[in-house]
Coordinates of C-alpha atoms in Angstrom, one line a residue:
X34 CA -9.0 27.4 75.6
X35 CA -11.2 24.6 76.4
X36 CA -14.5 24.2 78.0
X37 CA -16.1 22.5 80.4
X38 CA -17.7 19.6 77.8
X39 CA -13.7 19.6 76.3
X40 CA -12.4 18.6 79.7
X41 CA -14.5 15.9 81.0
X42 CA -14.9 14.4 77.1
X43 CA -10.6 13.3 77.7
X44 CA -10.1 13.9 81.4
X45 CA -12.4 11.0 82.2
X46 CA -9.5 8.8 80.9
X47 CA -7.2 10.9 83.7
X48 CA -9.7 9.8 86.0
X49 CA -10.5 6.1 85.0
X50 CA -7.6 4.9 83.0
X51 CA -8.9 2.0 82.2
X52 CA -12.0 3.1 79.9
X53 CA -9.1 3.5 77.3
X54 CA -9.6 -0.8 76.4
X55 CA -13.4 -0.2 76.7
X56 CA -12.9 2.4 73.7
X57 CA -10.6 0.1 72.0
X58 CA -12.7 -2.9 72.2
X59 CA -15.1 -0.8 71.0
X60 CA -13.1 0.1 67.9
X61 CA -12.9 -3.6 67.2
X62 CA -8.5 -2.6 67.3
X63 CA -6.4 -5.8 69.0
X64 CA -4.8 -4.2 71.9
X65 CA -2.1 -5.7 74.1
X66 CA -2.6 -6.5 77.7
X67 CA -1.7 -3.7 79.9
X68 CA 0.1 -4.4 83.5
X69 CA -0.4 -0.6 84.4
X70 CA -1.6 3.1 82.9
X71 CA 0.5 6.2 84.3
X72 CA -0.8 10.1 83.3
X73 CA 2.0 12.1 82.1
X74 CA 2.9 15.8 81.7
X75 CA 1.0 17.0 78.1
X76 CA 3.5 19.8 78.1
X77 CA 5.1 19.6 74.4
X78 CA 6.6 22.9 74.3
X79 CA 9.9 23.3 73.0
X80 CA 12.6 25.9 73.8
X81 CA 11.0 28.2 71.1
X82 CA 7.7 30.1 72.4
X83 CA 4.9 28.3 71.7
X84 CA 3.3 26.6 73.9
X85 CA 1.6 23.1 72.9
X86 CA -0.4 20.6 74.8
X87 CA -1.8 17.4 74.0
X88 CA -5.2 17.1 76.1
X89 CA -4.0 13.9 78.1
X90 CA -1.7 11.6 77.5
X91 CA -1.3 8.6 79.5
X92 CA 2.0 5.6 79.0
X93 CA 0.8 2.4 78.9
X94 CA 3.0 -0.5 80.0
X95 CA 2.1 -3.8 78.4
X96 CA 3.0 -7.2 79.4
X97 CA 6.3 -8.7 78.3
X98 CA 7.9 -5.0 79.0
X99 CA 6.5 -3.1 76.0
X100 CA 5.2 0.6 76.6
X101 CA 3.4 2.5 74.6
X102 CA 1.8 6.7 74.3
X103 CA -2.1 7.1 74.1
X104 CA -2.6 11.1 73.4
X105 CA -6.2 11.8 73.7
X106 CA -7.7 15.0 72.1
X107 CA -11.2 16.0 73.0
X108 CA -12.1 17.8 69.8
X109 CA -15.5 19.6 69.0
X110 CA -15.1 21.1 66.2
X111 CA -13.8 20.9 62.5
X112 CA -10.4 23.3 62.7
X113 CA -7.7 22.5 59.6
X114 CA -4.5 23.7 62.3
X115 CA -5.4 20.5 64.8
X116 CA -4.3 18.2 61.9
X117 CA -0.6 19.6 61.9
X118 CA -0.5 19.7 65.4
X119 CA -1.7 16.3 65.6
X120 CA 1.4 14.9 63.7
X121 CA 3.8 17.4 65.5
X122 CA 2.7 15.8 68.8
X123 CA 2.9 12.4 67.3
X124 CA 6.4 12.9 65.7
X125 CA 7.5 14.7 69.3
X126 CA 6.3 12.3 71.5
X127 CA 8.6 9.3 69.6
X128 CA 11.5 11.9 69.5
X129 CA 11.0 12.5 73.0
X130 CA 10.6 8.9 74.9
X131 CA 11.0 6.5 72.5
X132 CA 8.2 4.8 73.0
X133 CA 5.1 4.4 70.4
X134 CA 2.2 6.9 70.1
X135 CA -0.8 6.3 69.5
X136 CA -3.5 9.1 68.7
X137 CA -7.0 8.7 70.0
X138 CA -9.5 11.4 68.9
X139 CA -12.7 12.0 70.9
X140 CA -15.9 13.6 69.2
X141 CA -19.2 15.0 70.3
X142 CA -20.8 14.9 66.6
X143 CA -20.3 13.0 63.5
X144 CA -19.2 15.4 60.9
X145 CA -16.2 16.1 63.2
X146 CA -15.5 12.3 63.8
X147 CA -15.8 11.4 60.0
X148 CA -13.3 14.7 59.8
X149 CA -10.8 13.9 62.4
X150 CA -10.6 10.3 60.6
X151 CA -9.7 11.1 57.6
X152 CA -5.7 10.7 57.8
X153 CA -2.8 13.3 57.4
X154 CA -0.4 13.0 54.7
X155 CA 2.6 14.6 55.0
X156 CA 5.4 15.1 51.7
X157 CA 4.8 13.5 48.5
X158 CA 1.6 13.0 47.1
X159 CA 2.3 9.2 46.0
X160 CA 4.8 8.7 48.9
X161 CA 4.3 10.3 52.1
X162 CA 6.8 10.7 54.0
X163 CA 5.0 10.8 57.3
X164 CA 1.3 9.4 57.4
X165 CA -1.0 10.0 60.3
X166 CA -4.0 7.6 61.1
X167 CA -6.6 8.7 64.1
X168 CA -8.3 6.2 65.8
X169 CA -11.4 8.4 66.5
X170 CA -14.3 7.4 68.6
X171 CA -17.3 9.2 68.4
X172 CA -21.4 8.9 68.0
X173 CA -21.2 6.4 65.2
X174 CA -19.4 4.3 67.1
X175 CA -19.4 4.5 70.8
X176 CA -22.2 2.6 71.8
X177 CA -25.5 3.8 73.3
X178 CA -25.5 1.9 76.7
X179 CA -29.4 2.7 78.0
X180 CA -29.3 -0.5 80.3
X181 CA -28.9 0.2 84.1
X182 CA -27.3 -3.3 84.5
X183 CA -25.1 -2.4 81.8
X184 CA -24.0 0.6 82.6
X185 CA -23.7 -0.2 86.5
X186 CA -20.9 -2.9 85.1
X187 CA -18.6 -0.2 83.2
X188 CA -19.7 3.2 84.6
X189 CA -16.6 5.0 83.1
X190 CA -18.0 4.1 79.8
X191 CA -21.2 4.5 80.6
X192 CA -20.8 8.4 81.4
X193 CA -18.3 8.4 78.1
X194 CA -21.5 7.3 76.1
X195 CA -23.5 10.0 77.9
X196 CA -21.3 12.9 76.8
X197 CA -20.8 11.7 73.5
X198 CA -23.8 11.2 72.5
X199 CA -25.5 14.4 74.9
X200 CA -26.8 15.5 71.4
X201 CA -28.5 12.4 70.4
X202 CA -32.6 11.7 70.5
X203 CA -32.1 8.7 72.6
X204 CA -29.9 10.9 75.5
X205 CA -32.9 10.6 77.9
X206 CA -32.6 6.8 77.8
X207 CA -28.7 6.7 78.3
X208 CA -29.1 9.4 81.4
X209 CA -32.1 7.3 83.1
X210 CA -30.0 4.0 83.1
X211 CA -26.6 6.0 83.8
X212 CA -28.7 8.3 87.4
X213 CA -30.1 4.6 87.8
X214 CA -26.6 2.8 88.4
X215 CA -25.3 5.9 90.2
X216 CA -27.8 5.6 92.6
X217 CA -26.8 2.4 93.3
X218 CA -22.9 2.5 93.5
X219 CA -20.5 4.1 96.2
X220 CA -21.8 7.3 96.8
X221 CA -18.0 8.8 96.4
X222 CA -18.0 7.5 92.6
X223 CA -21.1 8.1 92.2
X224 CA -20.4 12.2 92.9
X225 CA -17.5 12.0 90.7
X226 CA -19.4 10.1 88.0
X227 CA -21.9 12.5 88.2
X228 CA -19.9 16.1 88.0
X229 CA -18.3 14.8 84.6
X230 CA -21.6 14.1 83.1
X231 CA -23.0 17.8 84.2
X232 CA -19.6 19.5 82.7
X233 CA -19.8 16.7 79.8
X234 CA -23.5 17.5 78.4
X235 CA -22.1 21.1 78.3
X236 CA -25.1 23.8 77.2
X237 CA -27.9 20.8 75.8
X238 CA -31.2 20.2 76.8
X239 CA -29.8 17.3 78.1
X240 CA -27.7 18.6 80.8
X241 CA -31.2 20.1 82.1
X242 CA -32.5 16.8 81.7
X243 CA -29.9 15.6 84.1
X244 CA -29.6 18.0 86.7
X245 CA -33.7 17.2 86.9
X246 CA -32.9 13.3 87.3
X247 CA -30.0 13.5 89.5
X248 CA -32.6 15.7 91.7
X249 CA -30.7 18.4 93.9
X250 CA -28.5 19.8 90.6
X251 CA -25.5 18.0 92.1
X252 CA -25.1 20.5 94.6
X253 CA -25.2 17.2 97.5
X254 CA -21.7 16.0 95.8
X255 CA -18.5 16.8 96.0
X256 CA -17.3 19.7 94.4
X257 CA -13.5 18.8 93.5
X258 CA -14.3 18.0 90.2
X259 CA -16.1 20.9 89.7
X260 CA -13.4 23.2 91.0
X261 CA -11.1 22.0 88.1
X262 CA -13.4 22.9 85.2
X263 CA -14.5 26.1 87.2
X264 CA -10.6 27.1 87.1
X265 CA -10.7 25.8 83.2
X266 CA -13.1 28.6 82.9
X267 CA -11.9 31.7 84.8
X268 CA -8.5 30.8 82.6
X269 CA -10.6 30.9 79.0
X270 CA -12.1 34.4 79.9
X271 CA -8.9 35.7 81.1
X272 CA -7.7 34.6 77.6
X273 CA -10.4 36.2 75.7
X274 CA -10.3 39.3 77.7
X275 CA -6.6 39.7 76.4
X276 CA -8.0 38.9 72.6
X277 CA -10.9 41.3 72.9
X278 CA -8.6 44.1 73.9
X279 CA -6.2 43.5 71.1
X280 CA -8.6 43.5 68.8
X281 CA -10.6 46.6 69.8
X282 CA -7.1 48.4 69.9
X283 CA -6.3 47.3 66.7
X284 CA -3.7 45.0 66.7
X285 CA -3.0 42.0 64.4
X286 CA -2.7 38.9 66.5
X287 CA -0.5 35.9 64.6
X288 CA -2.3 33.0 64.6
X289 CA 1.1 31.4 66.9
X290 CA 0.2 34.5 69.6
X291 CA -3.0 33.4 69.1
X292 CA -2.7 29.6 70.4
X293 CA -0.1 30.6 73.0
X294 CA -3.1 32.7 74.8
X295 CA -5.8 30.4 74.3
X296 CA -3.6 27.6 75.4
X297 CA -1.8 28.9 78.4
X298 CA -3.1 27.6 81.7
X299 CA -1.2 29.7 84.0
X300 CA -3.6 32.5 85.5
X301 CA -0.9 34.1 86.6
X302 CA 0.8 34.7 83.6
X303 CA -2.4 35.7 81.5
X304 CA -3.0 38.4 84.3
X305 CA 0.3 39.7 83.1
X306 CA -0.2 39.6 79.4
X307 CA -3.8 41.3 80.1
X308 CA -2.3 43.9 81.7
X309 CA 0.7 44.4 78.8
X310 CA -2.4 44.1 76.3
X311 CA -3.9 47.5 77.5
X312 CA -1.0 49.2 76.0
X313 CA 1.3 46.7 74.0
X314 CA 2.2 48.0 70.6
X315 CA 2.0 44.4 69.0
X316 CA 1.4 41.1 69.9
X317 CA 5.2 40.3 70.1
X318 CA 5.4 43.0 73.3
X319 CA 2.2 41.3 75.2
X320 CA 5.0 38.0 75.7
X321 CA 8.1 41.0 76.3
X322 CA 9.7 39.9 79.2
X323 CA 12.4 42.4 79.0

């Protein structure tokens, strides 16, 4: 399940589409021009039952009539099964619409951004028949932006900046020029702007550091924002819960049981399996709909 610093390091692009050719130019990548950005359903489960979601993925349609798939994945960690699942979504996704993914890789620390780089090889050694290459942005190459001015002219990648690098030694500087053009935008954005900076910074210093410069601990803005990662975190316990139990009882949980828990996002359903998990003989009979 994903946590709070997870969901505002790739919902931001659900929220300000356009920070995706901000992160590009950064990149140094040629993109085409884009006539409009629409968010669609990151539900890649098949028929079979396992449950898969790409973080967000947004269809971008360029000018002349060209579209194209950006999945982003917020990932904060080194973990070896995100690399096959990377290319399954990729390979889907083109199955699916027909348009062309692309695969852009967000990262709170460098070890996991020089990680998620590397690329994926899939088949022969001298001959792969299926190569993946993640475009990966990350402290080494999202910019530090500790200008007011600057940041007051792209806030969506000003916050970005903040988040990624909320485990830098120069955070303070990028949080005093980020509260400084907050306070001086549309109070509306600016409560936005600021909610996905406090779930971004996640448990750092820094997020102290913020809540001390924005003054009142946020608590003056509006709390939609906050309601989504608050529901992002009652469904991670809940998915826990049903791990812990398994475990102390005993039973061997499949690492494909596994993700379908951690990634279901129906409360509903993982008050069900919690309840079947008090008693279920195996893993299989938590999912037993019969």
């Amino acid at each position: 399940m994903v946590s709070s610093p997870h969901e505002a390091h790739h919902r931001i692009f659900q929220e300000n589409p356009g920070l995706f050719a901000s992160a590009f130019r950064t990149l140094g990548i040629p993109f085409p021009e884009p006539v409009a950005v629409s968010l669609m359903d990151t539900d890649l489960t098949e028929i079979r039952p396992v449950e898969r979601h790409v973080d967000t993925l947004l269809r971008i349609d360029l000018a002349g009539g060209d579209s194209l798939l950006l999945a982003i994945e917020a990932q904060g960690r080194k973990d070896p099964d995100k690399r096959s699942s990377w290319a399954y979504y990729l390979a889907h996704l083109y199955a699916k619409f027909r348009y062309p993914p692309v695969l852009l890789v967000v990262c709170r620390d460098k070890g996991t951004a020089e990680w998620a780089a590397e690329p994926i090889r899939i088949g022969l050694e001298k001959h792969p028949s299926l190569a993946v290459y993640p475009l990966v942005l990350g402290p080494h190459n999202v910019p530090m932006v500790t200008d007011a001015a600057r940041a007051a002219e792209d806030l969506p990648m000003a916050v970005f900046s903040a988040i990624t690098h909320s485990n830098d030694h120069d955070i303070a500087a990028i949080l005093d020029a980020l509260a400084e053009a907050l306070r001086a935008t549309d109070a509306d954005a600016a409560a936005v702007f600021a909610e996905f900076t406090e779930a971004g910074l996640g448990a750092t210093p820094a997020r102290e550091l913020w809540r001390n410069l924005m003054g009142t601990g946020l608590s003056h803005f509006r709390g939609f924002v906050a309601e989504s990662f608050r529901d992002e975190g009652r469904l991670e316990s809940r998915g826990e819960d049903i791990l812990r139990i398994l475990a102390v009882r005993g039973v061997a949980v499949p690492d494909e049981a596994r993700q379908r828990i951690t990634d279901c996002k129906d409360l509903a359903v993982l008050d069900v399996w919690f309840e079947r998990a008090v008693t279920a003989p195996t893993a299989d009979a938590v999912f037993d709909e019969s």
